[in-house]
PDB file of C-alpha atoms in Angstrom:
ATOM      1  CA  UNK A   1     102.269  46.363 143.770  1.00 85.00           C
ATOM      2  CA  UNK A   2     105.697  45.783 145.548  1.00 94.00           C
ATOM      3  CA  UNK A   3     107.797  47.536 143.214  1.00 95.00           C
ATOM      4  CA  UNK A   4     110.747  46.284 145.365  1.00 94.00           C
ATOM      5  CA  UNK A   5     110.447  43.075 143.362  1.00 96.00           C
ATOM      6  CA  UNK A   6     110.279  44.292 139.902  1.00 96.00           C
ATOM      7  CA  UNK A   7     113.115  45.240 137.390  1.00 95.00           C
ATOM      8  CA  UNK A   8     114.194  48.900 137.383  1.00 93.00           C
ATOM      9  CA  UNK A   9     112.582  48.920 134.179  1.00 94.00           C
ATOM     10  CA  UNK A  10     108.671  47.483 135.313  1.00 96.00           C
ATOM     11  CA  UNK A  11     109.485  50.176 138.034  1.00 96.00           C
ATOM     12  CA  UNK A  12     110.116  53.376 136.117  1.00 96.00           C
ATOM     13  CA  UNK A  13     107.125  52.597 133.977  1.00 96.00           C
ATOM     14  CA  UNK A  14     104.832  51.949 137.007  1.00 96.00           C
ATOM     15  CA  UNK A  15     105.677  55.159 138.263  1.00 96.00           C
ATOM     16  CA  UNK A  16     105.684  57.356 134.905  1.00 96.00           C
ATOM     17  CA  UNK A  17     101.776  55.547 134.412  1.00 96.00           C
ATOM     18  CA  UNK A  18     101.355  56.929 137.412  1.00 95.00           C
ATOM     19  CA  UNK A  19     102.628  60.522 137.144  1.00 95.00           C
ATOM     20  CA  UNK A  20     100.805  60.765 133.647  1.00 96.00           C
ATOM     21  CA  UNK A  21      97.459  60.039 135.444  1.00 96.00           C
ATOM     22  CA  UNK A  22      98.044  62.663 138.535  1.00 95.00           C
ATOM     23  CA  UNK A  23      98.896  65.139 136.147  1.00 96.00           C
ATOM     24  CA  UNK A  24      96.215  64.679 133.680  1.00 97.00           C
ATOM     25  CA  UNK A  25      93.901  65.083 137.164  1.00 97.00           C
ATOM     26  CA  UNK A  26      95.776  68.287 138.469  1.00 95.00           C
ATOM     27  CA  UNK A  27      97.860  69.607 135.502  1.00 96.00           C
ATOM     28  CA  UNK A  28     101.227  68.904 138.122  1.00 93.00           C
ATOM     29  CA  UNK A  29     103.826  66.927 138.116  1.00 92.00           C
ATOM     30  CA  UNK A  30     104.670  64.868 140.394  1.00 92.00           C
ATOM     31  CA  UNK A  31     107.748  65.268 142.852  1.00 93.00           C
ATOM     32  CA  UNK A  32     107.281  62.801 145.615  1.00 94.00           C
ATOM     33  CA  UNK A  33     106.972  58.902 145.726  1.00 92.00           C
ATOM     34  CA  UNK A  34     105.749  56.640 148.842  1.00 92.00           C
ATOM     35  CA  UNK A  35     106.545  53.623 147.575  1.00 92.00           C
ATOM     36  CA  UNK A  36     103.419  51.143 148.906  1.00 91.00           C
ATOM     37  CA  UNK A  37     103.742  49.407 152.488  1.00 90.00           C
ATOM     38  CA  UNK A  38     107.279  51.127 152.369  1.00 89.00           C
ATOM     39  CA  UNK A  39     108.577  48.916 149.967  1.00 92.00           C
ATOM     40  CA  UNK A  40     111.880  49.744 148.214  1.00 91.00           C
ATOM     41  CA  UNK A  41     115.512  48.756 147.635  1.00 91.00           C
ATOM     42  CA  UNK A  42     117.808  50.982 145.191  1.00 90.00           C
ATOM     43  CA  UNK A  43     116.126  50.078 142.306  1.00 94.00           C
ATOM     44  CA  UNK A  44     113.020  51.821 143.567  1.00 94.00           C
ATOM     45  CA  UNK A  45     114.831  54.987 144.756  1.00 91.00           C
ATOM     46  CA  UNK A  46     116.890  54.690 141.480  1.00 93.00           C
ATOM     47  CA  UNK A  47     113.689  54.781 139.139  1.00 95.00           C
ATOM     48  CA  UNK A  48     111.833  57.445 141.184  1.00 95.00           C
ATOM     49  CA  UNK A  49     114.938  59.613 141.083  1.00 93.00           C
ATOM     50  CA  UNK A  50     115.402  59.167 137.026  1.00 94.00           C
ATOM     51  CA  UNK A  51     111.842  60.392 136.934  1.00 95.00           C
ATOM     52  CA  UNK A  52     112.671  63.582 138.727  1.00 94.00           C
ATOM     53  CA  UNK A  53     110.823  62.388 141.914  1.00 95.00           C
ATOM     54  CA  UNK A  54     112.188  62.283 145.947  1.00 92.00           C
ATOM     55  CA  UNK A  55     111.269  58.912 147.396  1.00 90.00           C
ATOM     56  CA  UNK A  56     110.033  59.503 151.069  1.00 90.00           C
ATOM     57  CA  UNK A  57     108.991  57.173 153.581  1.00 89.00           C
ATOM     58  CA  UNK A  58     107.508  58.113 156.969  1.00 91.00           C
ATOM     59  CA  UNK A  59     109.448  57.986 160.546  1.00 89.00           C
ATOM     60  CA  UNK A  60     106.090  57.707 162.977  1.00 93.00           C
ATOM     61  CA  UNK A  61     102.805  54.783 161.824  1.00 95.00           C
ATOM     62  CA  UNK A  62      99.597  55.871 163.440  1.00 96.00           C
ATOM     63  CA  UNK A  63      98.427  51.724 162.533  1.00 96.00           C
ATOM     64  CA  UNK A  64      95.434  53.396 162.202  1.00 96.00           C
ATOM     65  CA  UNK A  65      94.769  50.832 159.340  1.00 95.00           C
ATOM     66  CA  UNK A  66      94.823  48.042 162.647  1.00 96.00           C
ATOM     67  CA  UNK A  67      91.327  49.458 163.804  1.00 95.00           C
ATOM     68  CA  UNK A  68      92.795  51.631 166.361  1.00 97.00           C
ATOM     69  CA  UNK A  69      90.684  53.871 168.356  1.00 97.00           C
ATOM     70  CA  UNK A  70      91.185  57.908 168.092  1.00 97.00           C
ATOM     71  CA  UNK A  71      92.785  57.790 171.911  1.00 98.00           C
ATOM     72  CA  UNK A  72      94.956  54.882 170.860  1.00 98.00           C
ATOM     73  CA  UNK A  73      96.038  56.773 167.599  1.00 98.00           C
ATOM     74  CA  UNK A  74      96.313  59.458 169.290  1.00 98.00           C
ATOM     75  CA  UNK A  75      98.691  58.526 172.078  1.00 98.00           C
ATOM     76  CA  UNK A  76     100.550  56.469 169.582  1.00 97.00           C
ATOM     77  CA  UNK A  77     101.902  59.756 167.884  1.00 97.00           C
ATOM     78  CA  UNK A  78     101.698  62.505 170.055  1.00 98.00           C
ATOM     79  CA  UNK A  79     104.054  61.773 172.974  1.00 97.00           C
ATOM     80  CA  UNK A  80     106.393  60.497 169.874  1.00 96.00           C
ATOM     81  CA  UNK A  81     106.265  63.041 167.497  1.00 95.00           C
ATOM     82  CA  UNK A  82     109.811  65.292 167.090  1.00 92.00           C
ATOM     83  CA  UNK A  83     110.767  67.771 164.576  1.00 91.00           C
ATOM     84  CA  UNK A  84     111.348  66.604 160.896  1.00 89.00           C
ATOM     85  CA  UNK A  85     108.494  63.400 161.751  1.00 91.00           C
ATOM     86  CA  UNK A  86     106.563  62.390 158.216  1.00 92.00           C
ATOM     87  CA  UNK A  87     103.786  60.755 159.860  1.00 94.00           C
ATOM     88  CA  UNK A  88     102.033  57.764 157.721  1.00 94.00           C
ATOM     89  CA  UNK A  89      97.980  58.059 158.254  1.00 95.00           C
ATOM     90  CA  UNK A  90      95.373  55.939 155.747  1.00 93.00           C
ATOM     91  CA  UNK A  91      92.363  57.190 154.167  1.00 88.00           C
ATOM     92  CA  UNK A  92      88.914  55.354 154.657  1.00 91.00           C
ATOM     93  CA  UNK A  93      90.275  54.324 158.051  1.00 95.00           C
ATOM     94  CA  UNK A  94      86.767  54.956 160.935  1.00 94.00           C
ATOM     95  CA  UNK A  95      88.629  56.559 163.655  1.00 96.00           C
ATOM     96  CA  UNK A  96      91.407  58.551 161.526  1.00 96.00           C
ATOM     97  CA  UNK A  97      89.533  61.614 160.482  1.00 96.00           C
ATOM     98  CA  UNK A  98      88.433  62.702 164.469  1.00 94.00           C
ATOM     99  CA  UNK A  99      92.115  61.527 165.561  1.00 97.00           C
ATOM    100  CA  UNK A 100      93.935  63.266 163.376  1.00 95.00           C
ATOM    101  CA  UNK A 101      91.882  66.940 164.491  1.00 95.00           C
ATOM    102  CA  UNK A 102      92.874  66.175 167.814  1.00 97.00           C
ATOM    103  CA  UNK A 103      96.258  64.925 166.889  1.00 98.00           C
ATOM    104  CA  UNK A 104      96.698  68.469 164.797  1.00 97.00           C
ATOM    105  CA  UNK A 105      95.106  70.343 167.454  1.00 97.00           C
ATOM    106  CA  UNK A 106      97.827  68.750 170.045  1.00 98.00           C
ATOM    107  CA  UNK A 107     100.971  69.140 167.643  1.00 98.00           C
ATOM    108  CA  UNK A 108      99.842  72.657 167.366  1.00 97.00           C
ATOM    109  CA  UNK A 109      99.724  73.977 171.145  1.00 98.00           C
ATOM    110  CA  UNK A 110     103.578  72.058 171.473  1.00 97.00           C
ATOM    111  CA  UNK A 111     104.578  74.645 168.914  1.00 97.00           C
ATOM    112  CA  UNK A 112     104.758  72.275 165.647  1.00 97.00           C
ATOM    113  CA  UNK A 113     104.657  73.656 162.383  1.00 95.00           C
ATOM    114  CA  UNK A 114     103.093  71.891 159.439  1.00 95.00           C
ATOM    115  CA  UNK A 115     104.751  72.058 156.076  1.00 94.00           C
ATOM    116  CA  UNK A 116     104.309  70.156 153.092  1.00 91.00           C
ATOM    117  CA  UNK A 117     106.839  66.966 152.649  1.00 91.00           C
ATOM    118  CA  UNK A 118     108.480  68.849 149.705  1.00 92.00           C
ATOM    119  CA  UNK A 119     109.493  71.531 152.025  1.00 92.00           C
ATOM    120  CA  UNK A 120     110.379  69.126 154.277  1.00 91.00           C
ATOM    121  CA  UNK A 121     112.902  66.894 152.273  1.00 90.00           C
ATOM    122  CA  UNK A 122     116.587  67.561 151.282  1.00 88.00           C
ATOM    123  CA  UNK A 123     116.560  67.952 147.527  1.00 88.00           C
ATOM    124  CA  UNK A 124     120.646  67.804 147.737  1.00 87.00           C
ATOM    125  CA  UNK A 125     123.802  66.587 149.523  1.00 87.00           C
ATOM    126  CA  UNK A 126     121.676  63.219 150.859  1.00 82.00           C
ATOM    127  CA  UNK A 127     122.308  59.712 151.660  1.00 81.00           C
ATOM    128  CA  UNK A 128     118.976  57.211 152.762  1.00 76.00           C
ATOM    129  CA  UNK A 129     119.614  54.985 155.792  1.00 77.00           C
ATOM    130  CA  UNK A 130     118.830  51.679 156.709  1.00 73.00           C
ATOM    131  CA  UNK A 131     115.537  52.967 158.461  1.00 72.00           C
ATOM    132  CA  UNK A 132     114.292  54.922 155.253  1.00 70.00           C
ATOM    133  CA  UNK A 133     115.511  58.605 156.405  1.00 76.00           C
ATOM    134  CA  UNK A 134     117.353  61.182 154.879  1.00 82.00           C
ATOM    135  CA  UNK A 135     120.885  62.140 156.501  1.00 84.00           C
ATOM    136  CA  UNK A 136     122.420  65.747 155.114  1.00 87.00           C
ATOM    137  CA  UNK A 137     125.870  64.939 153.718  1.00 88.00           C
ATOM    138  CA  UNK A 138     128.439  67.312 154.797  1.00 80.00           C
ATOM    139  CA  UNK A 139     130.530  68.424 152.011  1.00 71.00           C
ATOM    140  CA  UNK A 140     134.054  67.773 153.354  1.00 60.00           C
ATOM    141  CA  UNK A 141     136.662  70.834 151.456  1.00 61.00           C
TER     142      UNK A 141
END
């Protein structure tokens, strides 16, 4: 659903149905929150933060999901990818799994490091931009 045009309200209890079912599958809570096709406004953000949850988005698309082949994938995120890069990939897309061993493989020999998007994230002192990414707020004394 686009949560981006539903009431804060419809939106917080989307996303606590949804925490109560990942938990009752892993016995976790939740933390993060992709909002689907990168959908959100404040409301969004607002209701995933009351919930205890980081709202994330991703800074590189593979487009796997557009039938792309692994080379195509591939060069789409390689030559792009910089430090900090959450990079969106699908599941049940042909040509993702064998892309994305080469695309690892690649990311690896640069000298990338792979860490969870928790690790990843500022928990404090944040503003979102316009673009979806997190800028670290400098507190001024």
């Amino acid at each position: 659903k686009n949560l981006s045009k539903m009431s804060r309200g419809e939106i917080r209890s989307q996303l606590a149905k949804c925490n109560e079912s990942i938990k009752a599958i892993t016995g976790k809570d939740n933390m993060l929150f992709r909002p689907p096709s990168g959908a959100y406004n404040n409301d969004v953000v607002d209701a995933a933060s009351s919930l205890g949850m980081y709202t994330i988005q991703w800074s590189l698309d593979s487009l796997d999901y557009e039938g792309l082949s692994e080379k195509q994938i591939f060069d789409r995120i390689v030559p792009k990818v910089k430090n900090g890069d959450i990079i969106l990939f699908h599941n049940d897309i042909k040509n993702t799994p064998k892309a994305l061993d080469q695309i690892l493989h690649a990311l690896k020999d640069k000298g990338f490091e792979f860490v969870s998007a928790y690790d990843l994230i500022y928990k404090e002192n944040y503003t979102i931009d316009y673009s979806g990414m997190q800028k670290q707020v400098q507190n001024i004394h």
